[in-house]
């Protein structure tokens, strides 16, 4: 039987920003629970939550102080159990975020490690040098600045791929492997269905790279990311996590695998013993043109072959929302069709179905540490509160939200879009429902069927053929092909038959049942 995560659409929720039930302005688990009916109506098969663990929130929860708890801002373990239960009753799975690369500097492991180099946690982190001698090589962290910080207590430097408050764990230490495996198992026992594994490529810190400052790629930690597919250490870590997932059966590991070359993605699947769904960042990065999409899909199909299942997305909590790249509302409809009809598991980011955009947030107002110094792009714009209604405050919270709801968001509120058949939300619902109802769209093979300014492809199941035609250009396109019943179109009347040819209007897309 095909595993659920191949059929499914994954819905990513940024818990701080989905819904606030406790009234403190920060979204929480009971807030999500209050909206499970909305999630069910969307038709998704799984929900992925960004980190909910206890955290000083220096990096909004990606600085984990306890890998097996729930931060009181988000609720309690019982709230998590209630959410798992409510989702499962609706046949929706729950995926949590897992952050293997680092912990918070407030994690008890780090506090012990800095106190006692010879103690049981002495090697839990990556320590080098001494007060007098900085480690060799001048590594730059992914968030900027040196990747080595001196800990005054231990008198040594520790490595941090991200903020200084996020020391990197040492996966060469067997006790780290065991403890992290146990943390993962704890959640599986609670009924969690899988994890999105954070910063997979940052795990590639094989000692030979780390300690050889003469290697050119050792100058900037971002360069390590490109060595990840060939890193024995990273593969060992992924195998150790997958081994845990497999003992529970039917669980999934999605991974944040941001690589430059699509061909590199294949490595993260291992021999079927690492990630099931390494995320493909290339579709998100592609220009909205048929040529760019064709390149991404062709390269993905040939790199992965039939045995490895692709995983596409267009938005997440680290990058500006789609309208920054796709400014035309009609094009937003076209990319929705693309995302939800390619071969692979799509991830939809909360609010993407409403057409939310990332408003500019000045550095002094940024909550995101990455945006605060003004030199880099802050991520708050992609993390705005969800507008549920068009009443002031958007029905997100009874209090002032942690980020102010941008003017204009209320026009896009769920309640507004639910009143209209032609809304983007209605299109997402229809697309997801269609995808679910057609084996060719969920599991079928992919074959491109027409070249040119539009992208046209066929999805093929044993007793079903579906044609998808997407035209991002402003002008209409003519696509030769067999006739059939139009199942869905971005707008009524955009696709018409002219003899043996389909005529597709500009900035539109359609799905056809082909006989
Ligand atoms: C990737 C996460 O998506 C991002 O939000 C976070 O800041 C870094 N990893 C560090 O954990």
XYZ file of C-alpha atoms and ligand atoms in Angstrom:
526
model
C 0.000 0.000 0.000
C 1.215 3.508 -0.782
C 2.274 5.314 2.388
C 0.054 8.205 3.484
C 2.747 10.830 3.055
C 2.867 10.183 -0.692
C -0.823 10.917 -1.092
C -0.894 13.768 1.278
C -0.780 17.518 1.214
C 1.152 18.887 4.184
C -0.032 22.148 5.747
C 2.697 24.086 7.568
C 1.534 26.082 10.579
C 3.692 28.682 12.290
C 2.226 28.235 15.786
C 2.963 31.788 16.983
C 0.826 33.152 14.178
C -2.088 30.812 13.552
C -4.509 31.557 16.388
C -4.180 32.747 19.976
C -6.554 31.084 22.445
C -4.839 32.188 25.671
C -5.161 35.896 24.914
C -1.515 36.892 25.217
C -1.052 37.901 21.585
C 0.969 34.802 20.718
C -0.592 31.895 18.823
C -0.760 28.570 20.670
C -1.805 24.917 20.517
C -5.365 25.488 21.825
C -5.659 28.147 19.089
C -4.807 25.533 16.474
C -7.214 23.102 18.126
C -9.985 25.681 17.780
C -9.408 25.700 14.031
C -9.120 22.011 13.193
C -12.380 22.207 11.280
C -10.788 24.790 9.006
C -7.800 22.492 8.480
C -10.126 19.609 7.713
C -12.129 21.681 5.208
C -8.905 22.603 3.460
C -8.559 18.879 2.819
C -4.944 18.472 3.877
C -3.580 15.169 5.144
C -0.989 16.400 7.615
C -0.048 19.447 9.637
C 3.573 20.402 10.295
C 4.155 22.689 13.257
C 7.267 24.847 13.581
C 8.979 24.271 16.969
C 6.745 24.271 20.025
C 9.481 23.258 22.506
C 10.545 25.234 25.580
C 12.834 27.937 24.295
C 14.290 31.332 25.167
C 12.965 32.277 21.677
C 16.153 33.898 20.491
C 15.446 32.257 17.130
C 11.696 31.868 17.624
C 11.854 28.343 18.979
C 14.720 27.021 16.853
C 16.799 27.421 20.014
C 15.443 24.437 21.903
C 15.954 24.201 25.676
C 14.122 20.873 26.089
C 13.571 18.528 23.163
C 10.662 16.731 24.814
C 8.555 19.532 26.292
C 6.096 22.199 25.193
C 6.819 25.872 25.775
C 4.209 27.376 28.137
C 3.602 30.133 25.582
C 2.218 27.440 23.275
C 0.428 25.408 25.951
C 1.080 22.088 27.658
C 1.813 18.489 26.736
C -1.880 17.803 27.347
C -2.762 20.460 24.750
C -0.471 18.703 22.306
C -2.149 15.358 23.065
C -5.559 16.955 22.536
C -4.430 18.350 19.182
C -3.031 14.990 18.054
C -6.291 13.390 19.058
C -8.509 15.941 17.304
C -6.438 15.735 14.118
C -6.320 11.949 14.142
C -10.078 11.762 14.545
C -10.221 13.663 11.255
C -7.561 11.401 9.679
C -5.027 14.220 9.669
C -1.441 13.496 10.798
C 0.778 15.706 12.907
C 4.405 16.429 12.070
C 6.638 18.316 14.491
C 9.882 20.147 13.799
C 13.058 18.379 14.947
C 16.211 20.437 15.433
C 19.184 18.052 15.509
C 21.912 20.504 14.588
C 21.870 22.643 17.721
C 20.192 23.399 21.007
C 19.692 26.573 22.975
C 22.651 27.758 25.053
C 20.172 27.418 27.948
C 19.735 23.718 27.376
C 20.916 21.816 30.485
C 23.313 19.852 28.236
C 25.112 23.012 27.195
C 25.149 24.377 30.723
C 26.788 21.142 31.889
C 29.139 21.068 28.920
C 30.474 24.546 29.541
C 30.973 23.823 33.269
C 32.923 20.605 33.009
C 34.964 19.674 29.952
C 35.726 16.257 31.447
C 32.135 15.674 32.627
C 29.501 13.426 31.036
C 28.279 16.234 28.756
C 31.765 17.591 28.047
C 31.688 16.415 24.427
C 28.020 17.124 23.664
C 28.986 20.265 21.722
C 31.800 21.151 19.329
C 34.566 22.679 21.451
C 37.917 23.798 20.071
C 40.887 26.019 20.950
C 41.536 27.777 24.231
C 41.378 31.304 25.657
C 44.746 32.038 24.078
C 44.194 30.213 20.778
C 41.129 30.608 18.633
C 40.296 27.552 16.501
C 41.958 27.326 13.113
C 40.065 28.700 10.130
C 37.903 31.773 10.302
C 34.445 30.267 9.982
C 31.478 32.544 9.347
C 28.098 31.485 10.720
C 25.044 31.173 8.482
C 23.482 34.136 10.290
C 26.676 36.211 9.932
C 29.600 36.881 12.274
C 32.064 34.295 13.509
C 30.787 30.742 13.926
C 33.074 30.299 16.964
C 32.302 31.968 20.291
C 34.497 31.869 23.366
C 32.746 30.513 26.417
C 34.338 32.321 29.367
C 33.421 29.579 31.825
C 35.030 26.694 29.958
C 37.732 28.847 28.386
C 37.165 27.281 24.980
C 35.381 28.157 21.766
C 32.170 26.431 20.703
C 30.784 26.188 17.206
C 27.428 27.667 16.248
C 26.175 27.430 12.676
C 23.480 29.990 13.498
C 23.251 32.387 16.496
C 25.752 32.255 19.360
C 22.739 31.208 21.470
C 22.419 28.072 19.309
C 25.513 25.939 19.984
C 25.938 23.035 17.547
C 25.539 19.543 18.949
C 28.364 17.072 18.456
C 26.913 14.098 16.599
C 30.275 12.310 16.834
C 29.412 11.783 20.502
C 27.407 8.532 20.918
C 25.534 9.912 23.907
C 24.170 12.787 21.765
C 22.949 10.293 19.186
C 21.264 8.212 21.867
C 19.632 11.175 23.629
C 18.319 12.699 20.411
C 16.974 9.341 19.250
C 15.222 9.022 22.584
C 13.732 12.526 22.218
C 12.327 11.586 18.841
C 10.960 8.298 20.161
C 9.220 10.148 23.002
C 7.110 12.085 20.486
C 6.386 9.030 18.379
C 5.090 7.322 21.508
C 2.780 10.311 22.038
C 1.280 9.696 18.591
C 3.229 12.215 16.518
C 3.389 11.008 12.895
C 6.674 12.451 11.765
C 9.166 15.278 11.774
C 10.450 18.000 9.567
C 14.183 17.823 10.257
C 15.717 21.284 10.546
C 18.933 22.454 8.874
C 19.921 19.023 7.579
C 22.813 20.366 5.519
C 24.338 22.087 8.564
C 24.964 18.630 10.038
C 27.861 18.148 7.616
C 30.702 19.027 9.951
C 32.950 16.070 9.494
C 36.026 16.628 11.554
C 38.352 16.627 8.569
C 36.548 19.705 7.230
C 36.153 21.437 10.520
C 39.722 21.235 11.671
C 41.443 22.027 8.412
C 41.412 25.807 8.131
C 43.405 25.624 4.926
C 40.527 24.223 2.914
C 38.850 26.999 0.916
C 35.329 25.816 1.766
C 36.105 26.070 5.453
C 35.931 29.861 5.369
C 32.186 30.172 5.502
C 29.836 27.681 7.132
C 27.394 28.211 4.303
C 29.922 26.412 2.129
C 29.636 23.354 4.330
C 26.035 23.129 3.276
C 27.090 22.218 -0.237
C 29.320 19.428 1.007
C 26.395 17.854 2.875
C 25.368 15.318 0.222
C 28.867 13.829 0.460
C 29.212 14.067 4.236
C 29.495 10.660 5.943
C 28.562 12.297 9.244
C 25.344 13.815 7.917
C 24.280 10.482 6.428
C 25.014 8.765 9.723
C 22.809 11.255 11.557
C 19.938 10.807 9.107
C 20.189 7.032 9.304
C 20.127 7.140 13.079
C 16.925 9.209 13.027
C 15.268 7.109 10.354
C 16.033 3.960 12.321
C 13.916 5.363 15.150
C 11.086 6.390 12.826
C 11.045 2.929 11.254
C 10.645 1.144 14.562
C 7.302 2.942 14.928
C 6.111 2.199 11.368
C 4.236 4.549 9.075
C 6.110 7.697 10.256
C 7.707 10.249 7.987
C 10.867 12.324 7.999
C 10.715 15.462 5.884
C 13.951 17.423 5.717
C 15.127 20.964 5.217
C 17.615 20.161 2.455
C 18.556 23.468 0.872
C 21.098 22.629 -1.838
C 22.303 24.464 -4.934
C 21.938 21.599 -7.360
C 18.755 19.590 -7.711
C 20.877 16.526 -8.509
C 22.222 16.677 -4.941
C 18.769 15.990 -3.499
C 18.966 12.294 -4.323
C 21.641 11.763 -1.654
C 19.316 12.649 1.221
C 17.101 9.629 0.563
C 20.081 7.347 1.317
C 19.304 3.787 0.313
C 15.733 4.283 1.399
C 17.063 4.565 4.955
C 17.364 8.344 5.409
C 14.718 11.015 4.651
C 11.510 10.076 2.838
C 10.845 13.673 1.798
C 13.882 15.918 1.340
C 12.427 19.321 0.467
C 13.114 20.615 -3.003
C 13.831 24.360 -2.729
C 14.226 24.821 -6.466
C 10.549 25.329 -7.297
C 10.298 28.058 -4.674
C 13.415 29.711 -6.134
C 12.314 29.481 -9.782
C 11.096 32.502 -11.743
C 7.382 32.157 -12.558
C 7.934 31.120 -16.164
C 7.165 27.880 -17.922
C 10.831 27.536 -18.907
C 12.047 27.808 -15.311
C 9.397 25.412 -13.981
C 10.134 22.944 -16.774
C 13.830 22.953 -15.873
C 13.099 22.355 -12.190
C 10.642 19.544 -12.802
C 12.757 17.857 -15.502
C 15.870 17.973 -13.335
C 13.939 16.719 -10.331
C 12.345 13.872 -12.234
C 15.650 12.756 -13.715
C 17.605 13.166 -10.455
C 15.096 11.265 -8.328
C 13.737 8.727 -10.779
C 10.652 6.741 -9.872
C 11.914 5.387 -6.590
C 12.335 8.649 -4.687
C 9.317 10.777 -3.993
C 9.655 14.560 -4.569
C 8.524 17.185 -2.074
C 7.710 20.670 -3.363
C 6.704 23.918 -1.701
C 6.515 27.606 -2.578
C 6.502 29.420 0.761
C 7.771 28.968 4.285
C 8.627 30.911 7.426
C 12.134 31.861 6.237
C 11.425 33.484 2.896
C 9.171 36.300 1.663
C 5.723 35.068 0.721
C 4.862 34.295 -2.903
C 3.554 37.735 -3.974
C 7.141 39.026 -3.651
C 8.021 36.798 -6.626
C 4.595 36.386 -8.174
C 2.985 39.827 -7.950
C -0.080 39.130 -10.125
C -3.114 37.606 -8.320
C -3.958 35.526 -11.405
C -0.450 34.051 -11.354
C -0.966 33.086 -7.706
C -3.817 30.897 -8.946
C -1.608 29.406 -11.639
C 1.182 28.465 -9.225
C -1.390 26.885 -6.900
C -2.388 24.542 -9.733
C 1.260 23.778 -10.447
C 2.168 22.998 -6.836
C -0.828 20.750 -6.281
C -0.563 18.728 -9.477
C 3.138 17.891 -9.778
C 4.345 14.393 -8.881
C 5.308 14.646 -5.234
C 4.060 15.763 -1.856
C 3.228 19.470 -1.722
C 3.586 21.623 1.373
C 1.269 24.613 1.736
C 2.267 27.318 4.229
C -0.556 28.742 6.391
C -2.012 31.842 4.726
C -0.672 30.886 1.299
C -4.219 29.748 0.540
C -5.399 33.287 1.341
C -2.814 35.019 -0.837
C -1.081 36.728 2.105
C 2.037 38.743 1.323
C 5.083 39.752 3.354
C 4.812 43.392 4.369
C 8.035 45.299 4.997
C 9.005 45.398 8.684
C 11.627 48.022 9.617
C 14.712 46.644 11.424
C 13.826 48.387 14.688
C 10.427 46.654 14.743
C 11.771 43.209 13.759
C 11.249 40.395 16.227
C 13.440 38.128 14.126
C 17.064 38.363 15.257
C 18.172 37.919 11.673
C 16.397 41.105 10.568
C 17.276 43.300 13.495
C 20.698 44.506 12.449
C 19.287 45.715 9.140
C 21.967 43.995 7.061
C 19.967 40.917 6.235
C 16.410 40.174 5.270
C 14.223 39.797 8.367
C 11.671 36.995 8.343
C 8.808 38.626 10.268
C 7.003 39.511 7.031
C 6.437 35.823 6.324
C 5.213 35.151 9.876
C 2.265 37.549 10.226
C -0.857 36.577 12.210
C -3.523 34.679 10.277
C -6.575 36.865 9.516
C -9.632 34.774 10.366
C -12.241 37.529 10.105
C -12.361 41.079 8.789
C -13.158 42.514 12.228
C -10.368 44.636 13.763
C -7.668 42.255 15.010
C -8.687 39.670 12.408
C -10.014 37.246 15.021
C -6.423 36.162 15.722
C -6.247 37.191 19.372
C -8.091 39.097 22.061
C -4.887 41.024 22.769
C -2.408 42.971 20.655
C -0.738 40.335 18.467
C 3.020 39.741 18.652
C 3.236 41.179 15.144
C 0.690 43.749 14.088
C -1.764 42.520 11.437
C -0.811 44.442 8.291
C -3.328 46.815 6.751
C -4.948 45.036 3.851
C -4.776 41.570 5.437
C -8.397 41.754 6.598
C -9.653 41.905 3.014
C -8.077 38.486 2.593
C -9.541 37.028 5.789
C -10.888 33.492 5.846
C -14.438 34.733 6.548
C -14.299 37.032 3.515
C -12.956 34.374 1.172
C -15.388 31.749 2.393
C -18.229 33.912 1.078
C -16.872 33.825 -2.485
C -16.676 30.925 -4.911
C -13.948 32.671 -6.888
C -11.583 33.275 -3.946
C -8.066 31.876 -3.775
C -9.132 29.883 -0.712
C -11.939 28.277 -2.732
C -9.425 27.404 -5.453
C -7.034 25.756 -2.959
C -9.906 23.752 -1.486
C -11.085 22.646 -4.919
C -7.557 21.716 -6.012
C -6.821 19.704 -2.902
C -10.176 17.919 -3.160
C -9.572 17.110 -6.826
C -6.086 15.865 -6.064
C -7.459 13.564 -3.380
C -10.135 12.169 -5.666
C -7.782 11.250 -8.532
C -5.124 8.546 -8.195
C -3.343 9.944 -11.258
C -2.791 13.247 -9.440
C -1.697 11.712 -6.155
C 0.391 8.759 -7.298
C 0.549 8.873 -11.067
C 3.632 9.112 -13.244
C 4.617 12.478 -14.693
C 5.184 13.138 -18.376
C 5.550 16.460 -20.097
C 3.227 16.670 -23.095
C 3.868 20.022 -24.751
C 6.778 22.379 -25.180
C 6.602 26.145 -25.517
C 5.508 29.100 -23.394
C 3.026 27.044 -21.393
C 3.852 23.988 -19.339
C 1.622 21.017 -20.058
C 1.977 17.624 -18.437
C 0.152 14.411 -18.019
C -0.311 12.477 -14.803
C -0.936 8.845 -15.470
C -2.507 6.118 -13.321
C -3.558 2.646 -14.535
C -7.134 3.664 -15.365
C -6.875 7.423 -15.410
C -5.146 10.199 -17.345
C -5.084 13.779 -16.209
C -3.703 16.670 -18.240
C -2.536 19.810 -16.520
C -1.867 22.976 -18.496
C -0.351 26.023 -16.854
C 0.245 29.279 -18.683
C 2.141 31.921 -16.708
C 2.507 34.218 -19.752
C 0.129 37.130 -20.378
C -0.771 35.874 -23.882
C -2.963 32.864 -24.675
C -1.297 29.565 -25.618
C -2.309 26.848 -28.069
C -1.604 23.325 -26.885
C -2.257 20.377 -29.203
C -3.705 17.382 -27.392
C -6.619 15.004 -26.896
C -10.009 16.265 -25.812
C -11.597 15.584 -22.469
C -13.656 16.939 -19.623
C -12.422 20.102 -17.918
C -12.222 19.280 -14.204
C -10.929 22.587 -12.886
C -9.795 25.930 -14.231
C -8.334 28.965 -12.511
C -11.311 30.949 -13.908
C -14.392 29.788 -15.791
C -13.934 29.773 -19.555
C -10.114 30.084 -19.690
C -9.716 26.791 -21.546
C -11.482 26.056 -24.818
C -11.246 23.471 -27.562
C -10.386 24.538 -31.089
C -10.299 21.437 -33.304
C -7.441 19.264 -32.023
C -6.016 22.094 -29.971
C -6.572 23.471 -26.493
C -6.571 27.259 -26.236
C -5.560 28.441 -22.774
C -5.919 32.096 -21.809
C -2.961 34.057 -20.438
C -2.163 33.755 -16.706
C -4.378 30.743 -16.272
C -4.301 27.009 -15.745
C -6.662 24.094 -16.171
C -6.943 20.384 -15.418
C -8.568 17.976 -17.843
C -9.706 14.374 -17.595
C -8.338 12.925 -20.824
C -9.837 9.793 -22.343
C 16.066 26.692 9.545
C 14.787 27.209 10.093
O 13.789 27.057 9.128
C 15.041 28.642 10.472
O 13.844 29.321 10.793
C 16.010 28.649 11.626
O 16.350 29.974 11.946
C 17.283 27.879 11.271
N 17.026 26.638 10.620
C 18.073 27.558 12.502
O 17.438 26.548 13.229
